[in-house]
Coordinates of C-alpha atoms in Angstrom, one line a residue:
Chain A
M29 CA -51.7 -105.6 -141.1
A30 CA -52.2 -106.3 -137.4
A31 CA -49.2 -105.6 -135.1
T32 CA -47.2 -108.8 -134.5
A33 CA -45.6 -109.7 -131.2
Q34 CA -42.2 -109.6 -132.9
M35 CA -40.1 -106.5 -132.1
T36 CA -38.7 -104.4 -134.9
L37 CA -34.9 -104.0 -135.1
E38 CA -35.3 -100.4 -134.0
E39 CA -37.3 -101.3 -130.9
I40 CA -34.7 -104.0 -130.0
R41 CA -31.8 -101.4 -130.4
R42 CA -33.6 -98.7 -128.4
G43 CA -34.4 -101.1 -125.5
L44 CA -30.9 -102.5 -125.6
S45 CA -29.1 -99.2 -125.4
W46 CA -31.1 -98.3 -122.3
R47 CA -30.3 -101.6 -120.6
K48 CA -26.7 -101.2 -121.5
Q49 CA -26.7 -97.7 -119.9
L50 CA -28.1 -99.2 -116.7
D51 CA -25.2 -101.7 -116.8
K52 CA -22.7 -98.9 -117.0
V53 CA -24.4 -97.0 -114.1
F54 CA -24.1 -100.1 -111.9
V55 CA -20.4 -100.5 -112.7
L56 CA -19.9 -96.8 -111.9
I57 CA -21.6 -97.0 -108.5
G58 CA -19.6 -100.1 -107.7
L59 CA -16.3 -98.5 -108.5
V60 CA -17.1 -95.3 -106.6
I61 CA -18.0 -97.3 -103.5
L62 CA -15.0 -99.6 -103.8
F63 CA -12.5 -96.7 -104.2
A64 CA -14.2 -94.8 -101.4
C65 CA -13.5 -97.7 -99.0
L66 CA -10.0 -98.2 -100.2
A67 CA -9.3 -94.5 -100.0
I68 CA -10.5 -94.3 -96.4
L69 CA -8.2 -97.2 -95.4
A70 CA -5.3 -95.7 -97.3
L71 CA -6.0 -92.3 -95.6
L72 CA -6.1 -93.9 -92.2
F73 CA -2.9 -95.7 -92.8
L74 CA -1.1 -92.6 -94.2
D75 CA -2.4 -90.5 -91.4
L76 CA -0.9 -93.0 -88.9
V77 CA 2.4 -93.1 -90.8
R78 CA 2.5 -89.2 -90.9
D79 CA 1.7 -88.8 -87.2
G80 CA 4.2 -91.5 -86.2
A81 CA 6.9 -90.7 -88.7
S82 CA 9.1 -89.1 -86.1
R83 CA 9.1 -92.3 -84.1
F84 CA 10.0 -94.8 -86.8
G85 CA 13.4 -96.1 -86.3
W86 CA 15.4 -99.0 -84.9
S87 CA 15.1 -97.8 -81.3
F88 CA 11.3 -97.8 -81.5
F89 CA 11.4 -101.6 -82.0
T90 CA 14.1 -102.3 -79.4
S91 CA 13.0 -100.1 -76.6
F92 CA 10.8 -100.9 -73.6
P93 CA 8.0 -98.5 -72.7
S94 CA 9.2 -95.4 -70.9
R95 CA 7.8 -92.3 -69.1
K96 CA 9.5 -90.2 -71.8
A97 CA 7.8 -90.5 -75.1
V98 CA 11.0 -90.3 -77.2
N99 CA 12.6 -93.2 -75.3
A100 CA 9.5 -95.4 -75.4
G101 CA 9.3 -98.4 -77.8
I102 CA 7.3 -101.5 -78.6
L103 CA 9.8 -104.2 -77.7
S104 CA 7.7 -105.8 -75.0
A105 CA 4.4 -105.2 -76.8
S106 CA 5.6 -106.8 -80.1
V107 CA 7.2 -109.7 -78.3
G108 CA 4.1 -110.2 -76.2
T109 CA 1.9 -110.1 -79.3
A110 CA 4.1 -112.5 -81.2
L111 CA 4.2 -115.0 -78.4
M112 CA 0.5 -114.7 -77.8
M113 CA -0.3 -115.3 -81.5
F114 CA 2.0 -118.3 -81.3
V115 CA 0.0 -119.8 -78.5
T116 CA -3.3 -118.9 -80.2
A117 CA -2.3 -120.6 -83.4
L118 CA -1.0 -123.6 -81.7
V119 CA -4.2 -124.1 -79.7
A120 CA -6.8 -122.9 -82.2
L121 CA -5.5 -124.8 -85.3
P122 CA -5.7 -128.4 -84.0
V123 CA -8.8 -127.9 -82.0
G124 CA -10.6 -126.0 -84.8
V125 CA -9.6 -128.4 -87.5
A126 CA -10.5 -131.5 -85.4
A127 CA -13.9 -130.0 -84.6
A128 CA -14.5 -129.2 -88.2
I129 CA -13.5 -132.7 -89.4
Y130 CA -15.8 -134.2 -86.9
L131 CA -18.7 -132.0 -87.8
E132 CA -18.1 -132.4 -91.5
E133 CA -17.0 -136.0 -92.0
Y134 CA -18.1 -138.0 -89.0
A135 CA -21.1 -136.4 -87.2
P136 CA -24.5 -137.8 -88.2
K137 CA -26.9 -135.2 -89.4
N138 CA -29.4 -135.0 -86.6
W139 CA -31.0 -132.3 -84.4
F140 CA -28.1 -132.4 -81.9
T141 CA -25.4 -131.8 -84.5
G142 CA -27.7 -129.2 -86.0
I143 CA -27.7 -127.3 -82.7
I144 CA -23.9 -127.5 -82.4
E145 CA -23.6 -126.2 -86.0
I146 CA -25.8 -123.2 -85.3
N147 CA -24.0 -122.4 -82.1
V148 CA -20.6 -122.6 -83.7
T149 CA -21.8 -120.0 -86.2
N150 CA -23.3 -117.9 -83.5
L151 CA -20.0 -118.0 -81.5
A152 CA -18.4 -116.0 -84.3
G153 CA -20.8 -113.2 -83.5
V154 CA -20.3 -113.1 -79.7
P155 CA -18.7 -109.7 -78.6
S156 CA -15.1 -110.2 -77.8
I157 CA -15.3 -108.8 -74.3
I158 CA -17.5 -111.7 -73.4
Y159 CA -14.6 -114.0 -74.2
G160 CA -12.5 -111.8 -72.0
L161 CA -15.0 -112.2 -69.1
L162 CA -15.1 -116.0 -69.6
A163 CA -11.3 -116.1 -69.7
L164 CA -11.0 -114.0 -66.6
G165 CA -13.3 -116.4 -64.6
L166 CA -12.0 -119.6 -66.2
F167 CA -8.3 -119.3 -67.0
V168 CA -7.2 -116.5 -64.6
Y169 CA -9.1 -117.6 -61.5
Q170 CA -10.3 -121.1 -61.9
F171 CA -7.3 -122.6 -63.6
G172 CA -4.9 -120.2 -61.9
F173 CA -3.0 -119.3 -65.1
G174 CA -2.9 -115.7 -64.0
Q175 CA -2.5 -112.7 -66.2
S176 CA -0.1 -114.5 -68.5
I177 CA 0.7 -115.1 -72.1
L178 CA -0.9 -118.5 -71.8
T179 CA -4.2 -116.9 -70.7
G180 CA -4.1 -114.3 -73.5
G181 CA -3.3 -117.0 -76.1
L182 CA -6.1 -119.3 -74.9
T183 CA -8.6 -116.4 -74.9
L184 CA -7.8 -115.4 -78.4
A185 CA -7.8 -119.0 -79.5
L186 CA -11.4 -119.3 -78.2
L187 CA -12.2 -116.1 -80.0
I188 CA -11.0 -117.3 -83.4
L189 CA -12.1 -120.9 -83.1
P190 CA -15.4 -120.3 -84.9
I191 CA -13.6 -118.6 -87.7
I192 CA -11.2 -121.6 -88.1
I193 CA -14.0 -124.1 -87.8
V194 CA -16.2 -122.4 -90.4
A195 CA -13.2 -121.9 -92.8
T196 CA -12.1 -125.5 -92.4
R197 CA -15.6 -127.0 -93.0
E198 CA -15.9 -124.8 -96.1
S199 CA -12.6 -126.1 -97.3
L200 CA -13.4 -129.8 -96.5
R201 CA -16.7 -129.5 -98.2
S202 CA -15.1 -128.3 -101.4
V203 CA -13.3 -131.6 -101.9
P204 CA -15.4 -133.3 -104.5
K205 CA -17.5 -136.3 -103.6
A206 CA -15.9 -138.2 -106.6
I207 CA -12.5 -138.0 -104.9
R208 CA -13.8 -139.4 -101.6
E209 CA -15.6 -142.2 -103.5
A210 CA -12.4 -143.0 -105.3
A211 CA -10.6 -143.5 -102.0
Y212 CA -13.5 -145.3 -100.3
G213 CA -13.7 -147.5 -103.4
L214 CA -10.1 -148.7 -102.9
G215 CA -11.0 -149.8 -99.4
A216 CA -9.9 -146.8 -97.3
T217 CA -11.4 -146.2 -93.9
R218 CA -13.0 -142.9 -93.1
W219 CA -9.9 -141.8 -91.3
E220 CA -7.7 -142.8 -94.2
V221 CA -9.8 -140.9 -96.6
T222 CA -9.6 -137.9 -94.3
K223 CA -5.9 -137.9 -93.6
D224 CA -4.7 -139.0 -97.0
H225 CA -7.0 -137.0 -99.2
V226 CA -9.6 -134.6 -97.8
L227 CA -7.2 -132.9 -95.3
P228 CA -4.2 -132.5 -97.6
Y229 CA -6.4 -131.1 -100.4
S230 CA -8.0 -128.6 -98.1
T231 CA -4.8 -127.3 -96.5
G232 CA -4.9 -124.1 -98.5
G233 CA -8.4 -123.2 -97.2
I234 CA -7.5 -124.2 -93.6
L235 CA -4.3 -122.1 -93.5
T236 CA -6.2 -119.2 -95.0
G237 CA -8.8 -119.5 -92.3
L238 CA -6.1 -119.7 -89.6
I239 CA -4.3 -116.5 -90.8
L240 CA -7.6 -114.6 -91.2
G241 CA -8.4 -115.7 -87.6
L242 CA -5.0 -114.6 -86.4
S243 CA -5.2 -111.2 -88.1
R244 CA -8.5 -110.7 -86.3
A245 CA -6.9 -111.8 -83.0
I246 CA -3.9 -109.6 -83.3
G247 CA -5.9 -106.4 -83.1
E248 CA -8.2 -107.6 -80.3
T249 CA -8.0 -105.3 -77.3
A250 CA -11.1 -105.8 -75.1
P251 CA -10.5 -109.4 -74.0
I252 CA -6.9 -108.8 -73.4
I253 CA -7.7 -105.8 -71.2
T254 CA -10.3 -107.8 -69.4
I255 CA -8.0 -110.6 -68.4
G256 CA -5.6 -107.9 -67.1
A257 CA -2.7 -107.7 -69.5
L258 CA -0.3 -105.1 -68.1
A259 CA 0.2 -101.8 -69.9
F260 CA 3.6 -101.0 -68.8
I261 CA 6.1 -103.8 -69.0
A262 CA 9.8 -103.1 -69.0
Y263 CA 11.0 -106.7 -69.2
L264 CA 10.8 -109.6 -71.7
P265 CA 9.3 -113.0 -70.9
P266 CA 11.9 -115.6 -70.0
S267 CA 13.5 -117.1 -73.1
P268 CA 12.0 -120.4 -74.3
V269 CA 15.5 -121.7 -75.1
T270 CA 17.9 -122.2 -72.2
S271 CA 21.5 -123.1 -72.0
E272 CA 20.9 -126.0 -69.6
F273 CA 19.2 -129.4 -70.2
P274 CA 16.4 -129.8 -71.5
F275 CA 17.2 -126.5 -73.4
L276 CA 13.5 -125.7 -73.5
S277 CA 11.6 -123.7 -71.0
F278 CA 7.9 -123.0 -70.8
E279 CA 8.2 -120.3 -68.1
W280 CA 7.4 -117.7 -70.7
L281 CA 3.9 -119.0 -70.9
M282 CA 3.2 -117.8 -67.3
S283 CA 4.9 -114.5 -67.8
G284 CA 3.1 -111.2 -67.6
F285 CA 2.8 -109.5 -70.9
T286 CA 1.6 -106.6 -72.9
A287 CA 0.4 -106.5 -76.5
M288 CA 0.4 -104.1 -79.4
P289 CA -3.2 -102.9 -79.1
I290 CA -2.8 -102.4 -75.3
Q291 CA 0.3 -100.4 -75.7
M292 CA -1.4 -98.2 -78.2
F293 CA -4.4 -97.8 -76.0
N294 CA -2.2 -96.9 -73.1
W295 CA -0.3 -94.3 -75.2
V296 CA -3.4 -92.8 -76.7
S297 CA -4.9 -92.2 -73.2
R298 CA -1.9 -90.3 -72.0
P299 CA -2.4 -86.5 -71.8
D300 CA 1.1 -85.8 -73.1
Q301 CA 0.9 -85.1 -76.9
A302 CA 4.2 -86.7 -77.6
F303 CA 2.8 -90.1 -76.8
Q304 CA 0.3 -89.7 -79.6
A305 CA 3.1 -90.0 -82.1
N306 CA 4.1 -93.3 -80.5
A307 CA 0.5 -94.6 -80.7
A308 CA 0.3 -93.6 -84.3
A309 CA 3.6 -95.4 -85.1
A310 CA 2.5 -98.5 -83.2
G311 CA -0.9 -98.4 -85.0
A312 CA 0.8 -98.2 -88.4
I313 CA 3.0 -101.2 -87.5
L314 CA 0.0 -103.2 -86.3
L315 CA -2.0 -102.4 -89.4
G316 CA 1.0 -103.3 -91.5
M317 CA 1.3 -106.7 -89.7
T318 CA -2.4 -107.4 -90.3
L319 CA -2.1 -106.5 -94.0
A320 CA 1.0 -108.6 -94.3
M321 CA -0.8 -111.6 -92.8
N322 CA -3.7 -111.2 -95.1
A323 CA -1.3 -111.0 -98.0
V324 CA 0.2 -114.3 -96.9
A325 CA -3.3 -115.8 -96.7
I326 CA -4.0 -114.7 -100.3
F327 CA -0.7 -116.1 -101.5
I328 CA -1.3 -119.5 -99.8
R329 CA -4.8 -119.7 -101.3
Y330 CA -3.4 -118.8 -104.7
R331 CA -0.6 -121.4 -104.5
F332 CA -3.0 -124.2 -103.5
R333 CA -5.6 -123.2 -106.1
K334 CA -2.9 -123.5 -108.7
K335 CA -1.8 -126.9 -107.5
I336 CA -5.3 -128.4 -107.0
N337 CA -7.8 -127.5 -109.7
W338 CA -10.9 -129.6 -109.5
Chain B
M19 CA -41.1 -158.8 -113.7
A20 CA -37.7 -159.9 -112.7
T21 CA -36.5 -163.0 -114.4
M22 CA -34.4 -165.5 -112.6
L23 CA -31.7 -166.6 -114.9
E24 CA -29.2 -169.2 -114.1
P25 CA -26.2 -169.5 -116.4
E26 CA -27.6 -172.8 -117.7
D27 CA -30.7 -170.9 -118.9
V28 CA -28.5 -168.4 -120.6
L29 CA -26.6 -171.1 -122.2
S30 CA -29.7 -172.9 -123.6
N31 CA -31.1 -169.5 -124.8
Q32 CA -28.0 -169.1 -126.7
K33 CA -28.3 -172.4 -128.4
Q34 CA -31.8 -171.6 -129.5
A35 CA -30.7 -168.2 -130.6
A36 CA -27.9 -169.3 -132.8
P37 CA -29.8 -170.6 -135.8
M38 CA -32.3 -167.8 -135.6
Q39 CA -29.8 -165.0 -135.9
G40 CA -30.2 -164.5 -139.7
D41 CA -34.0 -164.3 -139.5
T42 CA -34.1 -161.8 -136.6
R43 CA -31.8 -159.5 -138.4
A44 CA -33.9 -159.5 -141.5
Q45 CA -37.1 -158.8 -139.4
K46 CA -35.5 -155.8 -137.7
A47 CA -34.2 -154.3 -140.9
E48 CA -36.5 -151.4 -140.9
T49 CA -35.9 -150.4 -137.3
P50 CA -32.8 -148.2 -136.6
S51 CA -30.6 -151.1 -135.8
V52 CA -27.7 -151.0 -133.4
A53 CA -24.4 -151.6 -135.0
I54 CA -23.2 -154.8 -133.6
A55 CA -19.9 -156.5 -134.3
F56 CA -20.7 -160.2 -133.8
D57 CA -17.8 -162.3 -133.0
E58 CA -17.1 -165.8 -131.9
R59 CA -16.5 -165.0 -128.3
K60 CA -20.1 -164.0 -127.7
A61 CA -21.3 -167.5 -128.8
T62 CA -18.9 -169.2 -126.4
R63 CA -20.1 -171.0 -123.3
A64 CA -21.0 -168.9 -120.3
N65 CA -18.5 -169.2 -117.5
P66 CA -19.7 -170.2 -114.1
P67 CA -20.9 -167.1 -112.2
K68 CA -18.4 -165.1 -110.2
A69 CA -21.1 -163.3 -108.3
A70 CA -24.9 -163.5 -108.3
A71 CA -27.6 -161.1 -107.1
E72 CA -30.3 -163.1 -105.4
K73 CA -33.6 -161.4 -104.7
L74 CA -31.8 -158.1 -104.2
N75 CA -33.9 -155.1 -103.0
F76 CA -32.6 -151.7 -102.2
W77 CA -34.1 -148.6 -100.7
Y78 CA -33.1 -144.9 -100.7
G79 CA -35.1 -143.9 -97.6
T80 CA -38.6 -144.9 -98.7
N81 CA -37.8 -145.1 -102.4
H82 CA -37.8 -148.7 -103.4
A83 CA -35.0 -148.4 -106.1
L84 CA -34.2 -152.0 -106.8
K85 CA -36.8 -154.7 -106.8
D86 CA -36.1 -158.4 -106.5
I87 CA -33.1 -158.5 -108.8
N88 CA -31.7 -161.9 -109.7
L89 CA -28.6 -161.7 -111.9
P90 CA -25.6 -164.0 -112.3
I91 CA -22.3 -162.3 -113.3
A92 CA -20.2 -164.8 -115.4
E93 CA -16.6 -165.1 -114.3
N94 CA -14.0 -163.5 -116.6
Q95 CA -16.6 -162.1 -118.9
V96 CA -18.2 -158.7 -119.4
T97 CA -21.7 -158.1 -118.2
A98 CA -23.4 -154.9 -119.3
L99 CA -26.3 -153.2 -117.6
I100 CA -28.4 -151.1 -119.9
G101 CA -31.7 -149.2 -119.4
P102 CA -33.2 -145.8 -119.5
S103 CA -32.0 -143.1 -117.0
G104 CA -33.2 -143.7 -113.5
C105 CA -33.9 -147.4 -114.0
G106 CA -31.5 -148.3 -111.2
K107 CA -28.5 -149.6 -113.1
S108 CA -26.0 -147.5 -111.3
T109 CA -27.7 -148.1 -108.0
F110 CA -27.4 -151.8 -108.7
L111 CA -23.7 -151.5 -109.6
R112 CA -23.0 -149.5 -106.5
C113 CA -24.5 -152.3 -104.3
F114 CA -21.6 -154.5 -105.3
N115 CA -19.0 -152.4 -103.5
R116 CA -21.4 -151.0 -100.9
M117 CA -21.0 -147.4 -102.0
H118 CA -24.5 -146.8 -100.7
D119 CA -23.3 -147.2 -97.2
L120 CA -21.7 -143.8 -97.4
Q121 CA -25.2 -142.3 -97.7
P122 CA -27.5 -142.3 -94.7
A123 CA -30.9 -144.1 -94.8
T124 CA -30.1 -146.7 -97.4
K125 CA -31.2 -150.3 -97.0
Y126 CA -30.3 -153.5 -98.7
Q127 CA -32.3 -156.7 -98.6
G128 CA -31.5 -160.0 -100.2
A129 CA -28.0 -161.0 -101.3
I130 CA -25.2 -160.6 -103.7
T131 CA -23.1 -163.7 -103.3
L132 CA -19.5 -163.6 -104.3
R133 CA -18.0 -167.0 -105.2
P134 CA -16.1 -169.1 -104.4
D135 CA -16.4 -168.2 -100.7
N136 CA -20.1 -167.3 -100.9
V137 CA -19.8 -164.1 -98.9
N138 CA -23.0 -162.0 -99.1
L139 CA -21.6 -158.6 -100.2
V140 CA -24.7 -156.7 -99.0
G141 CA -25.2 -158.7 -95.8
P142 CA -25.3 -156.6 -92.6
E143 CA -22.6 -158.8 -91.2
T144 CA -20.2 -158.1 -94.0
D145 CA -17.8 -155.2 -93.5
P146 CA -18.2 -152.8 -96.4
I147 CA -14.4 -152.0 -96.4
E148 CA -13.6 -155.7 -96.8
V149 CA -16.0 -155.7 -99.8
R150 CA -14.4 -152.7 -101.3
M151 CA -11.0 -154.3 -100.9
R152 CA -12.1 -157.2 -103.1
I153 CA -14.1 -155.3 -105.7
G154 CA -12.7 -152.4 -107.7
M155 CA -14.6 -149.6 -109.2
V156 CA -14.1 -147.1 -112.1
F157 CA -16.3 -144.0 -112.0
Q158 CA -18.3 -142.0 -114.5
K159 CA -16.0 -139.0 -114.5
P160 CA -12.2 -139.6 -114.3
N161 CA -11.4 -139.0 -110.6
P162 CA -7.7 -139.3 -110.1
F163 CA -6.4 -137.9 -106.8
P164 CA -4.5 -134.6 -107.2
K165 CA -1.3 -136.5 -106.6
T166 CA 1.3 -138.0 -109.0
V167 CA 0.4 -140.8 -111.4
F168 CA 2.5 -143.2 -109.3
E169 CA 0.8 -142.2 -106.0
N170 CA -2.6 -142.7 -107.6
V171 CA -1.9 -146.2 -108.7
A172 CA 0.0 -147.1 -105.5
Y173 CA -2.6 -145.9 -103.1
G174 CA -4.7 -149.1 -103.0
L175 CA -1.5 -151.1 -102.4
K176 CA -0.4 -148.8 -99.6
L177 CA -3.7 -149.2 -97.9
R178 CA -3.0 -152.9 -98.0
G179 CA 0.2 -152.3 -96.1
I180 CA 2.6 -152.8 -99.0
K181 CA 5.6 -150.5 -98.3
N182 CA 8.4 -152.2 -100.2
R183 CA 9.4 -149.7 -102.9
T184 CA 10.5 -152.3 -105.5
E185 CA 7.3 -154.2 -105.0
L186 CA 5.2 -151.1 -105.3
A187 CA 7.1 -150.0 -108.4
E188 CA 6.6 -153.4 -110.0
R189 CA 2.9 -153.6 -109.2
V190 CA 2.3 -150.0 -110.3
E191 CA 4.0 -150.8 -113.7
K192 CA 2.0 -154.0 -114.1
A193 CA -1.3 -152.1 -113.4
L194 CA -0.4 -149.3 -115.8
R195 CA 0.5 -151.9 -118.5
G196 CA -2.8 -153.7 -117.8
A197 CA -4.6 -150.4 -118.3
A198 CA -2.8 -149.8 -121.6
I199 CA -1.3 -146.5 -120.4
W200 CA 2.2 -147.5 -119.4
D201 CA 3.8 -146.2 -122.6
E202 CA 2.1 -142.9 -122.3
V203 CA 3.0 -142.2 -118.7
K204 CA 6.2 -144.2 -118.0
N205 CA 8.2 -140.9 -118.1
R206 CA 5.6 -138.9 -116.2
L207 CA 5.0 -141.1 -113.2
N208 CA 6.0 -138.3 -110.9
D209 CA 3.8 -135.7 -112.7
S210 CA 0.4 -134.8 -111.3
A211 CA -2.3 -137.1 -112.7
L212 CA -4.4 -134.0 -113.2
A213 CA -2.0 -132.9 -116.0
L214 CA -3.1 -135.9 -118.1
S215 CA -5.9 -135.8 -120.7
G216 CA -9.4 -137.1 -119.8
G217 CA -8.9 -140.4 -121.5
Q218 CA -5.5 -140.9 -119.9
M219 CA -6.9 -140.0 -116.5
Q220 CA -9.6 -142.6 -116.8
R221 CA -7.1 -145.2 -117.8
V222 CA -5.0 -144.2 -114.7
C223 CA -8.1 -144.7 -112.7
I224 CA -8.6 -148.1 -114.2
A225 CA -4.9 -148.9 -113.4
R226 CA -5.6 -147.7 -109.8
A227 CA -8.5 -150.2 -109.6
L228 CA -6.5 -153.0 -111.2
A229 CA -3.4 -152.5 -109.0
T230 CA -5.0 -154.3 -106.1
E231 CA -6.1 -157.2 -108.4
P232 CA -9.8 -157.1 -107.7
E233 CA -12.0 -160.1 -108.1
L234 CA -14.7 -158.1 -109.8
L235 CA -14.3 -154.7 -111.5
L236 CA -17.2 -152.3 -111.7
F237 CA -17.5 -149.6 -114.4
D238 CA -20.1 -146.9 -113.9
E239 CA -20.5 -145.4 -117.4
P240 CA -16.7 -145.0 -117.7
T241 CA -16.7 -143.2 -121.0
S242 CA -19.6 -140.8 -120.6
A243 CA -17.2 -137.9 -120.0
L244 CA -14.8 -138.8 -122.8
D245 CA -14.4 -138.1 -126.5
P246 CA -14.9 -140.9 -129.1
I247 CA -11.2 -141.7 -129.5
A248 CA -10.6 -142.0 -125.7
T249 CA -13.8 -144.0 -125.6
A250 CA -12.6 -146.4 -128.2
K251 CA -9.4 -147.0 -126.2
I252 CA -11.3 -147.7 -123.0
E253 CA -13.7 -150.1 -124.7
E254 CA -10.8 -152.0 -126.3
L255 CA -9.2 -152.1 -122.8
I256 CA -12.4 -153.5 -121.3
T257 CA -12.6 -156.3 -123.8
E258 CA -9.0 -157.2 -123.0
L259 CA -9.5 -157.1 -119.3
R260 CA -12.0 -159.9 -119.6
Q261 CA -9.1 -162.4 -119.6
R262 CA -8.1 -161.4 -116.1
V263 CA -11.1 -160.0 -114.3
T264 CA -14.8 -160.3 -114.1
V265 CA -16.4 -157.0 -115.4
L266 CA -19.7 -155.5 -114.7
I267 CA -20.3 -152.3 -116.7
V268 CA -23.2 -149.8 -116.6
T269 CA -23.6 -147.9 -119.9
H270 CA -26.2 -145.6 -121.3
N271 CA -24.8 -146.3 -124.7
M272 CA -26.3 -149.4 -126.3
Q273 CA -23.7 -149.6 -129.0
Q274 CA -21.1 -149.7 -126.3
A275 CA -22.9 -152.6 -124.5
A276 CA -23.0 -154.4 -127.8
R277 CA -19.3 -153.8 -128.5
V278 CA -17.8 -154.7 -125.2
S279 CA -20.0 -157.2 -123.4
D280 CA -20.7 -160.9 -123.4
F281 CA -23.9 -160.6 -121.5
T282 CA -26.4 -157.8 -121.3
A283 CA -29.0 -157.1 -118.7
F284 CA -31.8 -154.7 -119.4
M285 CA -33.3 -152.9 -116.4
Y286 CA -36.4 -150.8 -116.2
L287 CA -38.0 -149.0 -113.3
G288 CA -35.8 -150.8 -110.7
E289 CA -36.5 -154.3 -112.1
L290 CA -34.4 -156.6 -114.2
V291 CA -36.4 -157.2 -117.3
E292 CA -34.2 -159.5 -119.1
M293 CA -30.6 -160.8 -119.1
D294 CA -29.1 -162.9 -121.8
S295 CA -26.1 -163.1 -124.1
T296 CA -25.4 -159.8 -125.7
S297 CA -26.1 -161.1 -129.3
K298 CA -29.4 -162.5 -128.2
I299 CA -30.5 -159.3 -126.4
F300 CA -29.7 -157.2 -129.4
T301 CA -31.1 -159.4 -132.1
N302 CA -33.9 -161.4 -130.5
P303 CA -34.9 -160.2 -127.0
S304 CA -37.6 -162.3 -125.3
K305 CA -39.3 -159.3 -123.8
K306 CA -41.2 -156.6 -125.6
A307 CA -39.8 -153.9 -123.3
T308 CA -36.3 -154.8 -124.2
E309 CA -37.0 -154.8 -127.9
D310 CA -38.7 -151.4 -127.6
Y311 CA -35.7 -150.0 -125.7
I312 CA -33.0 -151.3 -128.0
T313 CA -34.8 -150.2 -131.1
G314 CA -35.1 -146.7 -129.7
R315 CA -38.8 -146.5 -128.9
Y316 CA -38.0 -144.9 -125.6
G317 CA -35.2 -144.2 -123.3

C-alpha cells in the first residue's frame, strides 16, 4: 500500500518529544539569563552595603558633608534630592498629563501631530547632559533662576516629561472605546468624558509612569552637574514653613543645593580611601530609594488593576 | 431600492395582510419558519412617527454606507432593523445619536427628523451633544462605567446639572425600576457595577439610558453578548418599554425581531429593502430579498 500523508503514532511521538525538548531548552536559557541579571544587581547592592557598612547609622543621615570622612553625612544631599524630586513631580505631572490628553483625546490625526508624536518619543532618547546644557542656558542664565533647586527640578522635569507622556497616553488608550461611547451617548462633552471617566480610570498607569520617571530622575547626575549643583553644602535650604504670615515660603526654591548622586560622585573622586565607604553607603541608600519607588509603582498598578478590570 | 413608506402605507399594508395570514403560513410551511408569537398589539394601528429618516445617506470616508434611507419610526412602538452583517443597520442606528461624529471623515446627507419640533438630527447645524441628550443608546456589549451602580445611573442626570441628592435618588430608583433591575440591585447601589452579571450590567445600562427620559431609545444588538435567560429578560423589558419610549433596535437575531418589535425594517447592502409591520414582514414580505433572508437563504 502506498504511503499515506497521515503520520503514524510513533512518528507523532518522536517529533513531539524533540519539540518538547526544545521548549525546555528555551526555558532553561531564559532562566539562566534572568538569574544572571538579578544576581549582578544583587551583588552590586551587597557590595555597596558591605563597603558602606561602617557608615550606616543615624549620624550618616543627619550630618552635613565634612572634610573628615567619618563625620560626613548625606543630610544636605538627601534633602536636596527630596526637594528637587518634589519640584520635578509637581511640574512634570500636570504638564505631561495635559500634553498626553491633548495628543490622545483632542489632537486631530494629521502630519503635524504625527511630527509632534515622533519627537516626543525621540525626546526620551536624548542624552541627559543635553538637557543639562539646555537648562544651563535657559533656566540658569536666561531666566536667572541660578544654580537652584528650582533649576534642578525643572531640568529633571524636562528629562522625564517624555516618559510621563508616553506612559499616560498608553494608559488613556487602554480605556475601552465602549466606555467613552457610553459617556458620549449620555450627552457628555469631550472634556466631561475625559475628566469623569478616561482620566480617573487611567490614574494607575499615570502614577506608575510618574514614579518610574522619578526613579530615573533621582539617579541623574550629568544634567545636575551641568547646571552647577554644588558638591559641598553645609546648610539646608530655608524652611518652606515659616512662623510668620503667610506661613509659607518659597525661598527654598532659589537655594543652592546638592543631590545624592553628586555627593556620591564627589566622594568617589576623593583620594582618601575613607570616603569610598561614604560613597558606597550613599549608593546603597540611593539604590534602595529607587527600588522602593519602583515597588510603590508596582503596588499602585496592582491596586488599580484589581479595581478596574475591563 | 429604497422604499418610501409613510405610516399610512404601513397601515394599509397591514389591512391587506390581515386576511392573508393563514394562507401565507401554509405556503411557507416547508421553509424553516421563524417562530413568531403573534399577538394583538402587532395588528394595532401604527402610531404617528416620532422620527423619520428622509433620503438619508452616510459615508465612512469614500465608503457609501447608507443609501437614500427613508424610514418612519412609530412613536411608542418598537421598530427592529434586521439584515445580514455589514448591511448598515448599526451604522443607521448610530446616525440617530450622531455617534459617527466621534470618528473622523464621516459624512451625513439628508435628514433624520425628530418630531414634534422637526429638528434634523444629522443636520450640520445641529449640535451632536444636544442630540445625544435627547436620544438614549444601549450598546452591544454591556458597558457600565467602573463606578457604583448608583453613579452609573446618575451620571446622565449629573451631566444635566441635577445635584439635589433626593431628586437623584428618586430618579435613579425610577430608572432602575423601569429597567426591571431595582429588586436585584437595591441593596447593592454602592457596589461596583462591574461586580454584576452580564445581564444585570446590561439592564443597569438600560436604566442609565432611561434615567434621562430620552425621547427615543436606541438598542444596538443589546443581547448579543448575553446568555438566553438574560436575553429573555431584556426582550421582555423592551416590550414593556414601548409604553413609555419609542424604541429602535438593531438585531442580528430574526426571532428576536419577531418577538419584540411592532415594525421591522430589512436592510441590505446599505439600502432599506422593506419596512412593514413585523407580522407582515415575517409572513408575507413584499420583496423577494426579504423573503430569502428571513427564510434563511442567506445572511
